[in-house]
Amino acid sequence: MEPSPAGSFSHIKKRQENDGYRLYRSDHAGLELKAALVKRLSEKGHDVHDLGPATTESCDYPVYAKGVCGKVLADAGNATPGDEPASFGILVCGTGIGHEHDRQPHPPASRAALCGCEFQARATRQHNNANVLCLGERVTGQGVALDIAELFLNTAFEGGRHLRRINQIEG
Ligand code: RB5
């Protein structure tokens, strides 16, 4: 795994033909869960790039959120809000809240979702076409968080009335 100059943590995997890849990172309070995600997803054949941070030395989560969300947006290119994301991001901090607040908030904005259960993970993909998952290592148990991540990555956007609502936000 190659560390990036940005010091982020990313995981890349082709799920199927024409499918996108995944970008992951944490702050110092998300290291343990980040490591568990790398392990779980590596075991499942995902191409994982852990780009840091590598230690529990205090660092600033906005630096990490901007990096991942910027990549997700760059990957999206000229995609419309109804398109399946070309890539997904996962941000892990202590609560998940800081990262969710600091997702690329200005248009074009990433659609970041803080999830604490599988219901939210499924719904935010089906209804919000979320492209960034935020997790709180100090809040959500590791087993639940891993299942949330897998469900998030494997659930498709439903479109229809949900796309109308996303367009109302982003339009
Ligand atoms: C770090 O102490 C903590 O503030 C951070 O990981 C995150 O939870 C912020 O929202």
mmCIF file of C-alpha atoms and ligand atoms in Angstrom:
data_model
loop_
_atom_site.group_PDB
_atom_site.id
_atom_site.type_symbol
_atom_site.label_atom_id
_atom_site.label_comp_id
_atom_site.label_asym_id
_atom_site.label_seq_id
_atom_site.Cartn_x
_atom_site.Cartn_y
_atom_site.Cartn_z
ATOM 1 C CA MET A 1 0.000 0.000 0.000
ATOM 2 C CA GLU A 2 1.440 3.338 -1.068
ATOM 3 C CA PRO A 3 1.048 6.388 1.187
ATOM 4 C CA SER A 4 -0.189 9.449 -0.673
ATOM 5 C CA PRO A 5 1.300 12.936 -0.336
ATOM 6 C CA ALA A 6 -2.073 14.063 0.940
ATOM 7 C CA GLY A 7 -1.828 11.657 3.882
ATOM 8 C CA SER A 8 -5.238 10.247 3.222
ATOM 9 C CA PHE A 9 -6.502 6.718 3.320
ATOM 10 C CA SER A 10 -8.058 5.291 0.239
ATOM 11 C CA HIS A 11 -9.346 1.980 -0.875
ATOM 12 C CA ILE A 12 -9.923 1.207 -4.503
ATOM 13 C CA LYS A 13 -11.845 -1.664 -5.949
ATOM 14 C CA LYS A 14 -13.603 -2.490 -9.166
ATOM 15 C CA ARG A 15 -16.861 -4.106 -8.077
ATOM 16 C CA GLN A 16 -17.949 -5.086 -11.554
ATOM 17 C CA GLU A 17 -17.616 -3.885 -15.108
ATOM 18 C CA ASN A 18 -17.919 -0.081 -15.288
ATOM 19 C CA ASP A 19 -18.152 0.086 -11.536
ATOM 20 C CA GLY A 20 -16.340 2.712 -9.505
ATOM 21 C CA TYR A 21 -13.770 2.580 -6.762
ATOM 22 C CA ARG A 22 -13.709 3.539 -3.103
ATOM 23 C CA LEU A 23 -11.737 6.109 -1.170
ATOM 24 C CA TYR A 24 -11.341 5.814 2.592
ATOM 25 C CA ARG A 25 -9.625 7.808 5.314
ATOM 26 C CA SER A 26 -9.779 8.643 9.006
ATOM 27 C CA ASP A 27 -8.430 11.073 11.542
ATOM 28 C CA HIS A 28 -6.489 9.997 14.642
ATOM 29 C CA ALA A 29 -9.745 9.004 16.380
ATOM 30 C CA GLY A 30 -10.722 6.685 13.557
ATOM 31 C CA LEU A 31 -7.567 4.642 13.167
ATOM 32 C CA GLU A 32 -8.792 1.413 14.674
ATOM 33 C CA LEU A 33 -11.941 1.270 12.590
ATOM 34 C CA LYS A 34 -10.019 2.328 9.516
ATOM 35 C CA ALA A 35 -7.640 -0.609 10.045
ATOM 36 C CA ALA A 36 -10.586 -2.958 10.446
ATOM 37 C CA LEU A 37 -12.116 -1.656 7.218
ATOM 38 C CA VAL A 38 -8.842 -2.187 5.368
ATOM 39 C CA LYS A 39 -8.649 -5.751 6.667
ATOM 40 C CA ARG A 40 -12.273 -6.654 5.932
ATOM 41 C CA LEU A 41 -12.274 -5.127 2.478
ATOM 42 C CA SER A 42 -8.854 -6.518 1.577
ATOM 43 C CA GLU A 43 -10.067 -9.968 2.518
ATOM 44 C CA LYS A 44 -13.015 -9.454 0.197
ATOM 45 C CA GLY A 45 -10.669 -8.729 -2.690
ATOM 46 C CA HIS A 46 -10.865 -4.979 -2.643
ATOM 47 C CA ASP A 47 -7.805 -3.024 -3.743
ATOM 48 C CA VAL A 48 -6.998 -1.088 -0.572
ATOM 49 C CA HIS A 49 -4.694 1.909 -0.291
ATOM 50 C CA ASP A 50 -4.190 3.092 3.270
ATOM 51 C CA LEU A 51 -3.009 6.663 2.962
ATOM 52 C CA GLY A 52 -2.999 7.576 6.636
ATOM 53 C CA PRO A 53 -2.937 8.959 9.136
ATOM 54 C CA ALA A 54 -0.742 6.185 10.440
ATOM 55 C CA THR A 55 -0.547 7.180 14.092
ATOM 56 C CA THR A 56 -2.854 8.372 16.831
ATOM 57 C CA GLU A 57 -1.036 11.707 16.959
ATOM 58 C CA SER A 58 -3.684 14.423 17.000
ATOM 59 C CA CYS A 59 -4.544 15.739 13.549
ATOM 60 C CA ASP A 60 -7.266 17.866 11.967
ATOM 61 C CA TYR A 61 -10.164 15.989 10.393
ATOM 62 C CA PRO A 62 -11.110 18.747 7.896
ATOM 63 C CA VAL A 63 -7.850 18.115 6.059
ATOM 64 C CA TYR A 64 -8.895 14.518 5.500
ATOM 65 C CA ALA A 65 -12.527 15.157 4.668
ATOM 66 C CA LYS A 66 -11.658 17.687 1.974
ATOM 67 C CA GLY A 67 -9.179 15.303 0.401
ATOM 68 C CA VAL A 68 -11.560 12.389 0.037
ATOM 69 C CA CYS A 69 -14.609 14.437 -0.939
ATOM 70 C CA GLY A 70 -12.536 16.332 -3.488
ATOM 71 C CA LYS A 71 -11.494 13.049 -5.072
ATOM 72 C CA VAL A 72 -15.055 11.745 -5.140
ATOM 73 C CA LEU A 73 -16.184 14.942 -6.852
ATOM 74 C CA ALA A 74 -13.310 14.858 -9.313
ATOM 75 C CA ASP A 75 -14.156 11.265 -10.161
ATOM 76 C CA ALA A 76 -17.790 12.222 -10.689
ATOM 77 C CA GLY A 77 -16.754 14.647 -13.426
ATOM 78 C CA ASN A 78 -19.844 15.758 -15.313
ATOM 79 C CA ALA A 79 -22.081 13.083 -13.804
ATOM 80 C CA THR A 80 -25.583 14.122 -12.832
ATOM 81 C CA PRO A 81 -26.938 13.591 -9.283
ATOM 82 C CA GLY A 82 -28.885 10.555 -10.484
ATOM 83 C CA ASP A 83 -25.856 8.692 -11.777
ATOM 84 C CA GLU A 84 -24.322 5.943 -9.664
ATOM 85 C CA PRO A 85 -21.214 7.462 -8.068
ATOM 86 C CA ALA A 86 -17.990 6.763 -9.949
ATOM 87 C CA SER A 87 -16.317 6.375 -6.569
ATOM 88 C CA PHE A 88 -17.285 6.337 -2.920
ATOM 89 C CA GLY A 89 -15.556 7.803 0.120
ATOM 90 C CA ILE A 90 -15.583 6.617 3.700
ATOM 91 C CA LEU A 91 -14.509 9.000 6.453
ATOM 92 C CA VAL A 92 -13.914 7.807 10.005
ATOM 93 C CA CYS A 93 -13.427 10.076 12.994
ATOM 94 C CA GLY A 94 -14.444 9.863 16.642
ATOM 95 C CA THR A 95 -18.088 10.735 16.141
ATOM 96 C CA GLY A 96 -18.413 10.874 12.371
ATOM 97 C CA ILE A 97 -19.980 14.288 12.820
ATOM 98 C CA GLY A 98 -16.948 16.459 12.118
ATOM 99 C CA HIS A 99 -16.308 14.709 8.855
ATOM 100 C CA GLU A 100 -19.949 14.908 7.844
ATOM 101 C CA HIS A 101 -19.980 18.663 8.541
ATOM 102 C CA ASP A 102 -16.816 19.205 6.601
ATOM 103 C CA ARG A 103 -17.658 17.238 3.496
ATOM 104 C CA GLN A 104 -17.059 19.354 0.398
ATOM 105 C CA PRO A 105 -19.994 21.631 1.299
ATOM 106 C CA HIS A 106 -20.000 24.041 -1.619
ATOM 107 C CA PRO A 107 -21.456 23.180 -5.031
ATOM 108 C CA PRO A 108 -20.672 20.818 -6.464
ATOM 109 C CA ALA A 109 -21.127 19.191 -3.071
ATOM 110 C CA SER A 110 -20.477 15.632 -2.075
ATOM 111 C CA ARG A 111 -23.423 13.803 -0.545
ATOM 112 C CA ALA A 112 -22.024 12.706 2.804
ATOM 113 C CA ALA A 113 -24.064 10.619 5.232
ATOM 114 C CA LEU A 114 -23.307 9.847 8.862
ATOM 115 C CA CYS A 115 -24.676 6.347 9.472
ATOM 116 C CA GLY A 116 -25.016 4.486 12.741
ATOM 117 C CA CYS A 117 -27.016 1.514 11.523
ATOM 118 C CA GLU A 118 -27.587 -0.563 8.424
ATOM 119 C CA PHE A 119 -31.032 0.933 7.842
ATOM 120 C CA GLN A 120 -29.476 4.362 7.404
ATOM 121 C CA ALA A 121 -26.724 2.985 5.171
ATOM 122 C CA ARG A 122 -29.220 1.295 2.869
ATOM 123 C CA ALA A 123 -31.610 4.232 2.815
ATOM 124 C CA THR A 124 -28.992 6.879 2.152
ATOM 125 C CA ARG A 125 -27.833 4.980 -0.902
ATOM 126 C CA GLN A 126 -31.347 4.199 -2.144
ATOM 127 C CA HIS A 127 -32.832 7.629 -1.422
ATOM 128 C CA ASN A 128 -29.975 10.157 -1.251
ATOM 129 C CA ASN A 129 -27.473 8.579 -3.651
ATOM 130 C CA ALA A 130 -24.874 9.328 -0.971
ATOM 131 C CA ASN A 131 -21.299 9.047 -2.206
ATOM 132 C CA VAL A 132 -19.466 9.542 1.105
ATOM 133 C CA LEU A 133 -20.079 7.482 4.246
ATOM 134 C CA CYS A 134 -19.113 8.956 7.624
ATOM 135 C CA LEU A 135 -18.582 6.653 10.594
ATOM 136 C CA GLY A 136 -17.881 7.366 14.260
ATOM 137 C CA GLU A 137 -15.394 4.961 15.805
ATOM 138 C CA ARG A 138 -16.264 6.128 19.327
ATOM 139 C CA VAL A 139 -19.992 5.701 18.689
ATOM 140 C CA THR A 140 -20.601 2.675 16.482
ATOM 141 C CA GLY A 141 -19.341 -0.809 17.321
ATOM 142 C CA GLN A 142 -16.811 -2.193 14.891
ATOM 143 C CA GLY A 143 -18.920 -5.110 13.693
ATOM 144 C CA VAL A 144 -21.874 -2.858 12.959
ATOM 145 C CA ALA A 145 -19.637 -0.279 11.259
ATOM 146 C CA LEU A 146 -18.127 -2.904 8.959
ATOM 147 C CA ASP A 147 -21.576 -4.142 7.967
ATOM 148 C CA ILE A 148 -22.709 -0.554 7.407
ATOM 149 C CA ALA A 149 -19.769 0.039 5.072
ATOM 150 C CA GLU A 150 -20.407 -3.097 3.046
ATOM 151 C CA LEU A 151 -24.100 -2.372 2.709
ATOM 152 C CA PHE A 152 -23.404 1.229 1.733
ATOM 153 C CA LEU A 153 -21.038 0.128 -1.029
ATOM 154 C CA ASN A 154 -23.379 -2.524 -2.379
ATOM 155 C CA THR A 155 -26.701 -0.682 -2.463
ATOM 156 C CA ALA A 156 -27.902 1.101 -5.595
ATOM 157 C CA PHE A 157 -29.700 4.442 -5.883
ATOM 158 C CA GLU A 158 -33.413 4.052 -6.627
ATOM 159 C CA GLY A 159 -33.915 7.262 -8.622
ATOM 160 C CA GLY A 160 -37.507 8.334 -9.334
ATOM 161 C CA ARG A 161 -38.982 10.610 -6.665
ATOM 162 C CA HIS A 162 -35.674 10.473 -4.813
ATOM 163 C CA LEU A 163 -33.838 12.010 -7.753
ATOM 164 C CA ARG A 164 -36.398 14.834 -7.868
ATOM 165 C CA ARG A 165 -35.600 15.623 -4.255
ATOM 166 C CA ILE A 166 -31.845 15.507 -4.743
ATOM 167 C CA ASN A 167 -32.213 17.889 -7.651
ATOM 168 C CA GLN A 168 -34.200 20.214 -5.382
ATOM 169 C CA ILE A 169 -31.193 20.309 -3.049
ATOM 170 C CA GLU A 170 -28.520 20.567 -5.680
ATOM 171 C CA GLY A 171 -30.374 22.569 -8.288
HETATM 172 C C1 RB5 B 1 -11.179 14.095 17.800
HETATM 173 O O1 RB5 B 1 -11.031 14.221 19.171
HETATM 174 C C2 RB5 B 1 -12.641 14.276 17.400
HETATM 175 O O2 RB5 B 1 -13.054 15.563 17.695
HETATM 176 C C3 RB5 B 1 -12.842 13.962 15.945
HETATM 177 O O3 RB5 B 1 -12.388 12.682 15.654
HETATM 178 C C4 RB5 B 1 -14.289 13.985 15.473
HETATM 179 O O4 RB5 B 1 -15.071 13.183 16.303
HETATM 180 C C5 RB5 B 1 -14.866 15.311 15.269
HETATM 181 O O5 RB5 B 1 -16.024 15.454 14.894
#
